[in-house]
PDB file of C-alpha atoms in Angstrom:
ATOM      1  CA  UNK A   1     124.950-103.386-271.340  1.00  0.00           C
ATOM      2  CA  UNK A   2     126.432-104.658-268.065  1.00  0.00           C
ATOM      3  CA  UNK A   3     125.334-108.033-266.785  1.00  0.00           C
ATOM      4  CA  UNK A   4     125.272-108.904-263.047  1.00  0.00           C
ATOM      5  CA  UNK A   5     124.500-111.901-260.937  1.00  0.00           C
ATOM      6  CA  UNK A   6     122.202-110.978-258.151  1.00  0.00           C
ATOM      7  CA  UNK A   7     121.325-113.393-255.282  1.00  0.00           C
ATOM      8  CA  UNK A   8     117.678-113.542-253.949  1.00  0.00           C
ATOM      9  CA  UNK A   9     116.627-116.142-251.512  1.00  0.00           C
ATOM     10  CA  UNK A  10     119.967-118.045-251.902  1.00  0.00           C
ATOM     11  CA  UNK A  11     119.494-118.334-255.568  1.00  0.00           C
ATOM     12  CA  UNK A  12     121.534-116.598-258.338  1.00  0.00           C
ATOM     13  CA  UNK A  13     119.967-114.642-261.208  1.00  0.00           C
ATOM     14  CA  UNK A  14     121.741-113.220-264.267  1.00  0.00           C
ATOM     15  CA  UNK A  15     120.335-109.786-265.090  1.00  0.00           C
ATOM     16  CA  UNK A  16     121.212-106.884-267.367  1.00  0.00           C
ATOM     17  CA  UNK A  17     120.991-103.174-266.636  1.00  0.00           C
ATOM     18  CA  UNK A  18     121.866 -99.816-268.136  1.00  0.00           C
ATOM     19  CA  UNK A  19     125.396 -98.538-267.851  1.00  0.00           C
ATOM     20  CA  UNK A  20     125.861 -96.865-264.551  1.00  0.00           C
ATOM     21  CA  UNK A  21     122.798 -98.466-262.868  1.00  0.00           C
ATOM     22  CA  UNK A  22     124.631-101.437-261.387  1.00  0.00           C
ATOM     23  CA  UNK A  23     124.691 -99.962-257.881  1.00  0.00           C
ATOM     24  CA  UNK A  24     120.962 -99.283-257.891  1.00  0.00           C
ATOM     25  CA  UNK A  25     120.203-102.801-259.219  1.00  0.00           C
ATOM     26  CA  UNK A  26     122.354-104.353-256.478  1.00  0.00           C
ATOM     27  CA  UNK A  27     120.626-102.212-253.825  1.00  0.00           C
ATOM     28  CA  UNK A  28     117.129-103.252-255.266  1.00  0.00           C
ATOM     29  CA  UNK A  29     118.265-106.956-255.297  1.00  0.00           C
ATOM     30  CA  UNK A  30     119.368-106.683-251.704  1.00  0.00           C
ATOM     31  CA  UNK A  31     116.030-105.336-250.610  1.00  0.00           C
ATOM     32  CA  UNK A  32     114.335-108.199-252.464  1.00  0.00           C
ATOM     33  CA  UNK A  33     116.672-110.683-250.939  1.00  0.00           C
ATOM     34  CA  UNK A  34     116.104-109.312-247.445  1.00  0.00           C
ATOM     35  CA  UNK A  35     112.309-109.910-247.938  1.00  0.00           C
ATOM     36  CA  UNK A  36     112.962-113.407-249.410  1.00  0.00           C
ATOM     37  CA  UNK A  37     115.153-114.158-246.363  1.00  0.00           C
ATOM     38  CA  UNK A  38     112.240-113.279-244.079  1.00  0.00           C
ATOM     39  CA  UNK A  39     109.969-115.601-246.072  1.00  0.00           C
ATOM     40  CA  UNK A  40     112.654-118.372-246.060  1.00  0.00           C
ATOM     41  CA  UNK A  41     112.967-118.061-242.213  1.00  0.00           C
ATOM     42  CA  UNK A  42     109.228-118.149-241.702  1.00  0.00           C
ATOM     43  CA  UNK A  43     108.135-120.748-244.323  1.00  0.00           C
ATOM     44  CA  UNK A  44     111.263-122.561-245.430  1.00  0.00           C
ATOM     45  CA  UNK A  45     111.992-123.578-249.004  1.00  0.00           C
ATOM     46  CA  UNK A  46     109.367-122.715-251.551  1.00  0.00           C
ATOM     47  CA  UNK A  47     109.176-122.512-255.390  1.00  0.00           C
ATOM     48  CA  UNK A  48     111.246-119.739-256.832  1.00  0.00           C
ATOM     49  CA  UNK A  49     108.324-118.027-258.556  1.00  0.00           C
ATOM     50  CA  UNK A  50     106.225-118.016-255.295  1.00  0.00           C
ATOM     51  CA  UNK A  51     109.228-116.760-253.284  1.00  0.00           C
ATOM     52  CA  UNK A  52     109.841-113.893-255.730  1.00  0.00           C
ATOM     53  CA  UNK A  53     106.122-113.075-255.847  1.00  0.00           C
ATOM     54  CA  UNK A  54     105.738-113.018-252.083  1.00  0.00           C
ATOM     55  CA  UNK A  55     108.895-110.943-251.579  1.00  0.00           C
ATOM     56  CA  UNK A  56     107.748-108.523-254.290  1.00  0.00           C
ATOM     57  CA  UNK A  57     104.406-108.201-252.637  1.00  0.00           C
ATOM     58  CA  UNK A  58     106.045-107.522-249.276  1.00  0.00           C
ATOM     59  CA  UNK A  59     108.152-104.741-250.902  1.00  0.00           C
ATOM     60  CA  UNK A  60     105.158-103.349-252.649  1.00  0.00           C
ATOM     61  CA  UNK A  61     103.276-103.236-249.301  1.00  0.00           C
ATOM     62  CA  UNK A  62     106.106-101.303-247.723  1.00  0.00           C
ATOM     63  CA  UNK A  63     106.299 -99.036-250.662  1.00  0.00           C
ATOM     64  CA  UNK A  64     102.511 -98.284-250.485  1.00  0.00           C
ATOM     65  CA  UNK A  65     102.884 -97.418-246.684  1.00  0.00           C
ATOM     66  CA  UNK A  66     105.806 -95.221-247.466  1.00  0.00           C
ATOM     67  CA  UNK A  67     103.947 -93.401-250.197  1.00  0.00           C
ATOM     68  CA  UNK A  68     100.973 -92.806-247.848  1.00  0.00           C
ATOM     69  CA  UNK A  69     103.376 -91.355-245.224  1.00  0.00           C
ATOM     70  CA  UNK A  70     105.052 -89.157-247.907  1.00  0.00           C
ATOM     71  CA  UNK A  71     101.526 -87.882-249.119  1.00  0.00           C
ATOM     72  CA  UNK A  72     100.489 -87.165-245.488  1.00  0.00           C
ATOM     73  CA  UNK A  73     103.863 -85.276-244.959  1.00  0.00           C
ATOM     74  CA  UNK A  74     103.382 -83.351-248.163  1.00  0.00           C
ATOM     75  CA  UNK A  75      99.892 -82.316-247.149  1.00  0.00           C
ATOM     76  CA  UNK A  76     101.127 -81.154-243.767  1.00  0.00           C
ATOM     77  CA  UNK A  77     103.959 -79.255-245.434  1.00  0.00           C
ATOM     78  CA  UNK A  78     101.430 -77.392-247.749  1.00  0.00           C
ATOM     79  CA  UNK A  79      99.405 -76.508-244.476  1.00  0.00           C
ATOM     80  CA  UNK A  80     102.564 -75.257-242.749  1.00  0.00           C
ATOM     81  CA  UNK A  81     103.737 -73.318-245.773  1.00  0.00           C
ATOM     82  CA  UNK A  82     100.309 -71.713-246.026  1.00  0.00           C
ATOM     83  CA  UNK A  83     100.374 -70.710-242.424  1.00  0.00           C
ATOM     84  CA  UNK A  84     103.876 -69.352-242.820  1.00  0.00           C
ATOM     85  CA  UNK A  85     102.894 -67.232-245.773  1.00  0.00           C
ATOM     86  CA  UNK A  86      99.870 -66.032-243.868  1.00  0.00           C
ATOM     87  CA  UNK A  87     102.066 -64.962-240.946  1.00  0.00           C
ATOM     88  CA  UNK A  88     104.572 -63.336-243.311  1.00  0.00           C
ATOM     89  CA  UNK A  89     101.930 -61.356-245.040  1.00  0.00           C
ATOM     90  CA  UNK A  90     100.080 -60.313-241.895  1.00  0.00           C
ATOM     91  CA  UNK A  91     100.590 -56.688-240.815  1.00  0.00           C
ATOM     92  CA  UNK A  92     102.945 -56.130-237.995  1.00  0.00           C
ATOM     93  CA  UNK A  93     101.214 -55.577-234.653  1.00  0.00           C
ATOM     94  CA  UNK A  94     101.039 -52.049-233.338  1.00  0.00           C
ATOM     95  CA  UNK A  95     103.965 -51.209-231.048  1.00  0.00           C
ATOM     96  CA  UNK A  96     103.096 -51.523-227.452  1.00  0.00           C
ATOM     97  CA  UNK A  97     103.194 -48.275-225.583  1.00  0.00           C
ATOM     98  CA  UNK A  98     105.110 -48.467-222.315  1.00  0.00           C
ATOM     99  CA  UNK A  99     105.202 -45.531-219.911  1.00  0.00           C
ATOM    100  CA  UNK A 100     108.197 -45.111-217.766  1.00  0.00           C
ATOM    101  CA  UNK A 101     107.727 -43.163-214.491  1.00  0.00           C
ATOM    102  CA  UNK A 102     109.755 -39.955-214.444  1.00  0.00           C
ATOM    103  CA  UNK A 103     111.007 -38.753-211.081  1.00  0.00           C
ATOM    104  CA  UNK A 104     110.187 -35.113-210.643  1.00  0.00           C
ATOM    105  CA  UNK A 105     113.097 -32.752-210.172  1.00  0.00           C
ATOM    106  CA  UNK A 106     111.814 -31.732-206.735  1.00  0.00           C
ATOM    107  CA  UNK A 107     112.247 -35.338-205.538  1.00  0.00           C
ATOM    108  CA  UNK A 108     115.799 -35.598-206.787  1.00  0.00           C
ATOM    109  CA  UNK A 109     116.650 -32.179-205.223  1.00  0.00           C
ATOM    110  CA  UNK A 110     115.249 -33.281-201.872  1.00  0.00           C
ATOM    111  CA  UNK A 111     117.151 -36.548-202.024  1.00  0.00           C
ATOM    112  CA  UNK A 112     120.397 -34.598-202.750  1.00  0.00           C
ATOM    113  CA  UNK A 113     119.677 -32.287-199.803  1.00  0.00           C
ATOM    114  CA  UNK A 114     119.051 -35.253-197.561  1.00  0.00           C
ATOM    115  CA  UNK A 115     122.318 -36.954-198.744  1.00  0.00           C
ATOM    116  CA  UNK A 116     124.271 -33.698-197.983  1.00  0.00           C
ATOM    117  CA  UNK A 117     122.700 -33.464-194.509  1.00  0.00           C
ATOM    118  CA  UNK A 118     123.508 -37.213-193.919  1.00  0.00           C
ATOM    119  CA  UNK A 119     127.198 -36.511-194.941  1.00  0.00           C
ATOM    120  CA  UNK A 120     127.356 -33.475-192.760  1.00  0.00           C
ATOM    121  CA  UNK A 121     126.038 -35.422-189.787  1.00  0.00           C
ATOM    122  CA  UNK A 122     128.487 -38.169-190.450  1.00  0.00           C
ATOM    123  CA  UNK A 123     131.391 -35.757-190.430  1.00  0.00           C
ATOM    124  CA  UNK A 124     130.179 -34.302-187.136  1.00  0.00           C
ATOM    125  CA  UNK A 125     129.941 -37.732-185.652  1.00  0.00           C
ATOM    126  CA  UNK A 126     133.402 -38.685-186.834  1.00  0.00           C
ATOM    127  CA  UNK A 127     134.840 -35.429-185.353  1.00  0.00           C
ATOM    128  CA  UNK A 128     133.322 -36.065-181.999  1.00  0.00           C
ATOM    129  CA  UNK A 129     134.427 -39.667-182.058  1.00  0.00           C
ATOM    130  CA  UNK A 130     137.984 -38.734-182.789  1.00  0.00           C
ATOM    131  CA  UNK A 131     140.052 -37.987-179.541  1.00  0.00           C
TER     132      UNK A 131
END
């Protein structure tokens, strides 16, 4: 079982942990040390047991707030998943019918005839214009 020296509030503590948990223990000790440093900066020196108690309580308070946020987010996730499932299971909307205007053949024939007349007139004008 590995033994480590962790530092909290400027004090060293010998602790043991399971094999492979050294990194987690050091991370937890750093969190506790950060809280102890805040206390030390605000209050100054205090007995070791009081410093550890207060730092632990501060971490517990942060943990409780985080757990509340996680629970709220999990509840919101359940709502969103329910809405998503509802939308997925809802029948598809009826296709929208769109009518496109169709130009009657008589109009296209008339336009073609007008275009032919305009071209014929343009030819006549060009012939008269040419010397």
